[in-house]
Amino acid sequence: MAPERTPAASTASTENPFLAPSTLPYALPPFAAISIEHYLPAFERGMDEQLAEIAEITASAEPPTFENTLVALERSGSVLRRVSNVFFNQASSDTSEPLQDIEAEVSPKLAAHQDAIHLDASLFARIKALFDARETLDLPDDEALRLIEKYYEEYVRAGAELSAADQGRLRELNAELAGLETTFQRNLLADTKARALVLDSAEALDGLSEDAIAAAAENGRALGYNGKYVLSLKLFSNQSELASLTDRDVRRRLLEASLSRGFSVNREVVRRIVMLRAERAALLGFESHAAYAVGDQTARSVAAVEGMLARVVPPAVANARKEAEALRAANGGAEIAAWDWQFYSERVRKAQYDIDSAALRPYLELERVLQDGVFFAANRVYGLSFTERPDLTAYHPDARVFEVFDADGSGRGLFIADFYARESKRGGAWMNEVVDQAGLLGTRPVVVNNLNIAKPPAGEPTLMTFTEVETMFHEFGHALHGLFSDVRYPYFSGTRVPRDFVEYPSQVNEMWATWPEVLANFARHHQTGEQIPADLVAKMEAAKLFGEGFRTVEYLGATLLDWAWHKLSAGEDPGEDIEAFEAAALEKAGLALPEIPPRYRTAYFAHIFSSGYSAGYYSYIWAEVLDADTVEWFKEHGGMLRTNGDHFRGELLSRGGSLDPMRAFENFRGRAAEIEPLLVRRGLTAVSG
Ligand SMILES: [Zn+2]
């Protein structure tokens, strides 16, 4: 059914909930009143209104000032902001065919809209005039100065200084890329669903826990395979069930299904995307998309990223080879295939460290992890408290709304927790902001955390793996970055920082998951309430480094694939043989270990082909340098103390993008970042590289 497209009809202004500010607490979008036919008219209206607002700015007879140009730009586009925030959250968390149709239609239009603004010559002339005069302007503060600099940089990077002909080509490239990125994601979602592993009997699932088998049966029912057991695929390559499934052939089939995702549908899409990105980079004066992409990041240059990677690849590979030896020994000397790696890892972990991952799960019940772990830590470190608001409705029955309070009792924002997997949700875990904090607009933050935890049958508790627990803490770190935002301009709100910086606060928050005081508080048996046995914790600690070789190598494999695809020069055609390109790239990087596939292979690497991480997957380890150094700082300063949390919040978490991120880091740390804590953490110091 095609949504109605009457623009700005008189009824629309009273009925379309996006056209007026929300009257709910914290301007929470009125989700219950939003239906699918509201999106397109609101997008159209939002874009039209913003263009009209910009026309008014450029039509002004007054010379450009900070107020009449940049502040006016920051205020513009309120309808578009509201509808975009809600729509893209919905499109990732709870999509549907009609929603995907809207996304496919609107993505190229939004790209064109952005271009219309970036390539508006009279608007850019005003921004450039302000930039050139920035030292002599009477500006309210440093945030204002930075706003001028960032706007200027953004417009130049978007092509504002190109010739009219080149700008025309740029517009075409952006529109086509926006469409291709949507297609990639859509193809991937469908193919991931189609390649779920369907098994006839519970015996095939031998090794999985009872509740995991029940969940697979439930999944079968939900997907229309009555009486069968279905393992849906998670986004990354190595599916978590591989650690437990005893049937080697089932393991092989599961991993092969995972590794084959997307190749039948995304081959041509990938080829086209990387070629267009290279062409666009050349148009903008860069050697490759990678060079372009890192230009406004904290890394700044291709060489800086490659220098960092060169430091970690050799010792990581050496560690992984040592781990492989241990696994072969555990398998009676026989070779280990990729689908065996997790299974024998688990055995070695049991034998050498006496750890059984499954034995942990009864101590990791979701509600306790959230309330007595994640919220508890935020209370201890930052003084926050949380109250669930069942009276406030989110966009899906599984998404819960919490009000967040500061230590002085004042309301800080809303936190929406959406933890369960569903077919309509994309894979992975992420944070979204549905309302951005900005002093200028008087808005307070509303943030969302999405995880993909398998939903247990009704009435059963949700027992988590420790990795899932760490992911919950990680995403909450992003949530804190959004919730603590205390900036004036929406441009700098919360997590609007360089991509290679944004993972840093979230990684820091992971430290609390294993902090003894926190762990003791949340890791309690879901039936008996008994605390997690101390020896289990001690063993976990001892086993921490085991598997780092594998984890680092699978991560670096994906990083180097991302890098190789985006170092192509304009006109270089990688061809249709994605597999050959991948193999060559991994070989060249020294990461061709057949038993450790990259964490994401090309055809399902959504981060880089549809989620804005192109030439940016290196960001995780880049940010981890800052993270590990920050954890050291907390330890040096007495650990879990409010004073420490307040310092980190004041200098860093509250600042969003309003000052140079590396300066914020130095203000917090008292010096520039050092890499050693990261090398120690990942066990990369023993082998010289
Ligand atoms: Zn993250």
PDB file of C-alpha atoms in Angstrom, residues 78-196:
ATOM      1  CA  SER A  78      13.266  20.741  13.281  1.00  0.00           C
ATOM      2  CA  VAL A  79      10.626  18.621  11.534  1.00  0.00           C
ATOM      3  CA  LEU A  80      13.268  16.762   9.554  1.00  0.00           C
ATOM      4  CA  ARG A  81      15.253  16.125  12.727  1.00  0.00           C
ATOM      5  CA  ARG A  82      12.216  14.724  14.520  1.00  0.00           C
ATOM      6  CA  VAL A  83      11.136  12.411  11.729  1.00  0.00           C
ATOM      7  CA  SER A  84      14.675  11.242  10.904  1.00  0.00           C
ATOM      8  CA  ASN A  85      15.495  10.336  14.492  1.00  0.00           C
ATOM      9  CA  VAL A  86      12.335   8.282  14.885  1.00  0.00           C
ATOM     10  CA  PHE A  87      12.392   6.751  11.433  1.00  0.00           C
ATOM     11  CA  PHE A  88      15.980   5.529  11.406  1.00  0.00           C
ATOM     12  CA  ASN A  89      15.627   4.153  14.901  1.00  0.00           C
ATOM     13  CA  GLN A  90      12.549   2.252  13.766  1.00  0.00           C
ATOM     14  CA  ALA A  91      14.219   1.132  10.546  1.00  0.00           C
ATOM     15  CA  SER A  92      17.010  -0.565  12.485  1.00  0.00           C
ATOM     16  CA  SER A  93      15.051  -1.841  15.488  1.00  0.00           C
ATOM     17  CA  ASP A  94      11.726  -2.910  14.068  1.00  0.00           C
ATOM     18  CA  THR A  95      11.574  -2.712  10.330  1.00  0.00           C
ATOM     19  CA  SER A  96       9.008  -4.079   7.890  1.00  0.00           C
ATOM     20  CA  GLU A  97       8.533  -4.301   4.152  1.00  0.00           C
ATOM     21  CA  PRO A  98       6.634  -0.989   3.926  1.00  0.00           C
ATOM     22  CA  LEU A  99       9.207   0.708   6.146  1.00  0.00           C
ATOM     23  CA  GLN A 100      12.008  -0.631   3.940  1.00  0.00           C
ATOM     24  CA  ASP A 101      10.179   0.742   0.908  1.00  0.00           C
ATOM     25  CA  ILE A 102      10.098   4.155   2.537  1.00  0.00           C
ATOM     26  CA  GLU A 103      13.774   3.898   3.416  1.00  0.00           C
ATOM     27  CA  ALA A 104      14.632   2.982  -0.156  1.00  0.00           C
ATOM     28  CA  GLU A 105      12.657   5.951  -1.412  1.00  0.00           C
ATOM     29  CA  VAL A 106      13.805   8.479   1.133  1.00  0.00           C
ATOM     30  CA  SER A 107      17.547   7.682   1.422  1.00  0.00           C
ATOM     31  CA  PRO A 108      18.546   9.093  -1.993  1.00  0.00           C
ATOM     32  CA  LYS A 109      16.259  12.072  -1.362  1.00  0.00           C
ATOM     33  CA  LEU A 110      17.950  12.797   1.938  1.00  0.00           C
ATOM     34  CA  ALA A 111      21.349  12.529   0.282  1.00  0.00           C
ATOM     35  CA  ALA A 112      20.156  14.999  -2.371  1.00  0.00           C
ATOM     36  CA  HIS A 113      18.773  17.262   0.329  1.00  0.00           C
ATOM     37  CA  GLN A 114      22.122  17.285   2.135  1.00  0.00           C
ATOM     38  CA  ASP A 115      23.829  18.095  -1.156  1.00  0.00           C
ATOM     39  CA  ALA A 116      21.388  20.924  -1.845  1.00  0.00           C
ATOM     40  CA  ILE A 117      22.500  22.503   1.427  1.00  0.00           C
ATOM     41  CA  HIS A 118      26.224  21.696   1.241  1.00  0.00           C
ATOM     42  CA  LEU A 119      26.481  22.855  -2.351  1.00  0.00           C
ATOM     43  CA  ASP A 120      24.430  26.034  -1.923  1.00  0.00           C
ATOM     44  CA  ALA A 121      26.959  28.626  -3.104  1.00  0.00           C
ATOM     45  CA  SER A 122      25.489  31.617  -1.311  1.00  0.00           C
ATOM     46  CA  LEU A 123      25.217  29.693   1.947  1.00  0.00           C
ATOM     47  CA  PHE A 124      28.817  28.547   1.660  1.00  0.00           C
ATOM     48  CA  ALA A 125      29.935  32.108   0.896  1.00  0.00           C
ATOM     49  CA  ARG A 126      28.494  33.196   4.242  1.00  0.00           C
ATOM     50  CA  ILE A 127      30.121  30.296   6.110  1.00  0.00           C
ATOM     51  CA  LYS A 128      33.454  30.994   4.435  1.00  0.00           C
ATOM     52  CA  ALA A 129      33.217  34.695   5.296  1.00  0.00           C
ATOM     53  CA  LEU A 130      32.705  33.774   8.946  1.00  0.00           C
ATOM     54  CA  PHE A 131      35.528  31.254   8.825  1.00  0.00           C
ATOM     55  CA  ASP A 132      37.954  33.750   7.286  1.00  0.00           C
ATOM     56  CA  ALA A 133      37.054  36.361   9.900  1.00  0.00           C
ATOM     57  CA  ARG A 134      36.809  33.938  12.829  1.00  0.00           C
ATOM     58  CA  GLU A 135      39.736  35.388  14.793  1.00  0.00           C
ATOM     59  CA  THR A 136      38.193  38.849  14.779  1.00  0.00           C
ATOM     60  CA  LEU A 137      34.565  37.969  15.468  1.00  0.00           C
ATOM     61  CA  ASP A 138      33.003  38.720  18.807  1.00  0.00           C
ATOM     62  CA  LEU A 139      31.980  35.154  19.647  1.00  0.00           C
ATOM     63  CA  PRO A 140      30.280  34.041  22.866  1.00  0.00           C
ATOM     64  CA  ASP A 141      32.710  31.173  23.587  1.00  0.00           C
ATOM     65  CA  ASP A 142      35.067  28.512  22.232  1.00  0.00           C
ATOM     66  CA  GLU A 143      32.154  26.262  21.321  1.00  0.00           C
ATOM     67  CA  ALA A 144      30.997  28.953  18.884  1.00  0.00           C
ATOM     68  CA  LEU A 145      34.459  29.216  17.333  1.00  0.00           C
ATOM     69  CA  ARG A 146      34.608  25.469  16.923  1.00  0.00           C
ATOM     70  CA  LEU A 147      31.158  25.498  15.321  1.00  0.00           C
ATOM     71  CA  ILE A 148      32.437  27.839  12.615  1.00  0.00           C
ATOM     72  CA  GLU A 149      35.499  25.695  12.003  1.00  0.00           C
ATOM     73  CA  LYS A 150      33.553  22.458  11.843  1.00  0.00           C
ATOM     74  CA  TYR A 151      30.919  23.868   9.493  1.00  0.00           C
ATOM     75  CA  TYR A 152      33.593  25.157   7.158  1.00  0.00           C
ATOM     76  CA  GLU A 153      35.444  21.834   7.192  1.00  0.00           C
ATOM     77  CA  GLU A 154      32.232  19.880   6.637  1.00  0.00           C
ATOM     78  CA  TYR A 155      31.154  21.967   3.654  1.00  0.00           C
ATOM     79  CA  VAL A 156      34.576  21.794   2.018  1.00  0.00           C
ATOM     80  CA  ARG A 157      34.654  18.029   2.514  1.00  0.00           C
ATOM     81  CA  ALA A 158      31.170  17.833   1.025  1.00  0.00           C
ATOM     82  CA  GLY A 159      32.335  19.563  -2.158  1.00  0.00           C
ATOM     83  CA  ALA A 160      31.425  23.217  -1.588  1.00  0.00           C
ATOM     84  CA  GLU A 161      34.584  24.394  -3.370  1.00  0.00           C
ATOM     85  CA  LEU A 162      34.226  22.196  -6.457  1.00  0.00           C
ATOM     86  CA  SER A 163      33.267  23.440  -9.922  1.00  0.00           C
ATOM     87  CA  ALA A 164      29.628  23.291 -10.896  1.00  0.00           C
ATOM     88  CA  ALA A 165      30.264  20.310 -13.180  1.00  0.00           C
ATOM     89  CA  ASP A 166      32.059  18.360 -10.462  1.00  0.00           C
ATOM     90  CA  GLN A 167      29.319  19.216  -8.003  1.00  0.00           C
ATOM     91  CA  GLY A 168      26.799  17.793 -10.453  1.00  0.00           C
ATOM     92  CA  ARG A 169      28.690  14.502 -10.599  1.00  0.00           C
ATOM     93  CA  LEU A 170      29.032  14.512  -6.804  1.00  0.00           C
ATOM     94  CA  ARG A 171      25.283  14.789  -6.410  1.00  0.00           C
ATOM     95  CA  GLU A 172      24.806  11.782  -8.685  1.00  0.00           C
ATOM     96  CA  LEU A 173      27.358   9.750  -6.763  1.00  0.00           C
ATOM     97  CA  ASN A 174      25.830  10.560  -3.390  1.00  0.00           C
ATOM     98  CA  ALA A 175      22.317   9.702  -4.519  1.00  0.00           C
ATOM     99  CA  GLU A 176      23.390   6.403  -6.055  1.00  0.00           C
ATOM    100  CA  LEU A 177      25.480   5.482  -3.007  1.00  0.00           C
ATOM    101  CA  ALA A 178      22.614   6.195  -0.643  1.00  0.00           C
ATOM    102  CA  GLY A 179      20.422   3.847  -2.651  1.00  0.00           C
ATOM    103  CA  LEU A 180      23.077   1.128  -2.813  1.00  0.00           C
ATOM    104  CA  GLU A 181      23.738   1.264   0.925  1.00  0.00           C
ATOM    105  CA  THR A 182      20.038   0.758   1.617  1.00  0.00           C
ATOM    106  CA  THR A 183      19.928  -2.098  -0.888  1.00  0.00           C
ATOM    107  CA  PHE A 184      22.918  -3.761   0.771  1.00  0.00           C
ATOM    108  CA  GLN A 185      21.203  -3.755   4.158  1.00  0.00           C
ATOM    109  CA  ARG A 186      17.900  -4.920   2.774  1.00  0.00           C
ATOM    110  CA  ASN A 187      19.496  -7.780   0.829  1.00  0.00           C
ATOM    111  CA  LEU A 188      21.473  -8.760   3.894  1.00  0.00           C
ATOM    112  CA  LEU A 189      18.456  -8.844   6.189  1.00  0.00           C
ATOM    113  CA  ALA A 190      16.549 -11.058   3.752  1.00  0.00           C
ATOM    114  CA  ASP A 191      19.493 -13.377   3.112  1.00  0.00           C
ATOM    115  CA  THR A 192      20.318 -13.682   6.820  1.00  0.00           C
ATOM    116  CA  LYS A 193      16.758 -14.734   7.452  1.00  0.00           C
ATOM    117  CA  ALA A 194      16.818 -17.186   4.545  1.00  0.00           C
ATOM    118  CA  ARG A 195      20.047 -18.841   5.672  1.00  0.00           C
ATOM    119  CA  ALA A 196      18.960 -19.579   9.250  1.00  0.00           C
TER     120      ALA A 196
END
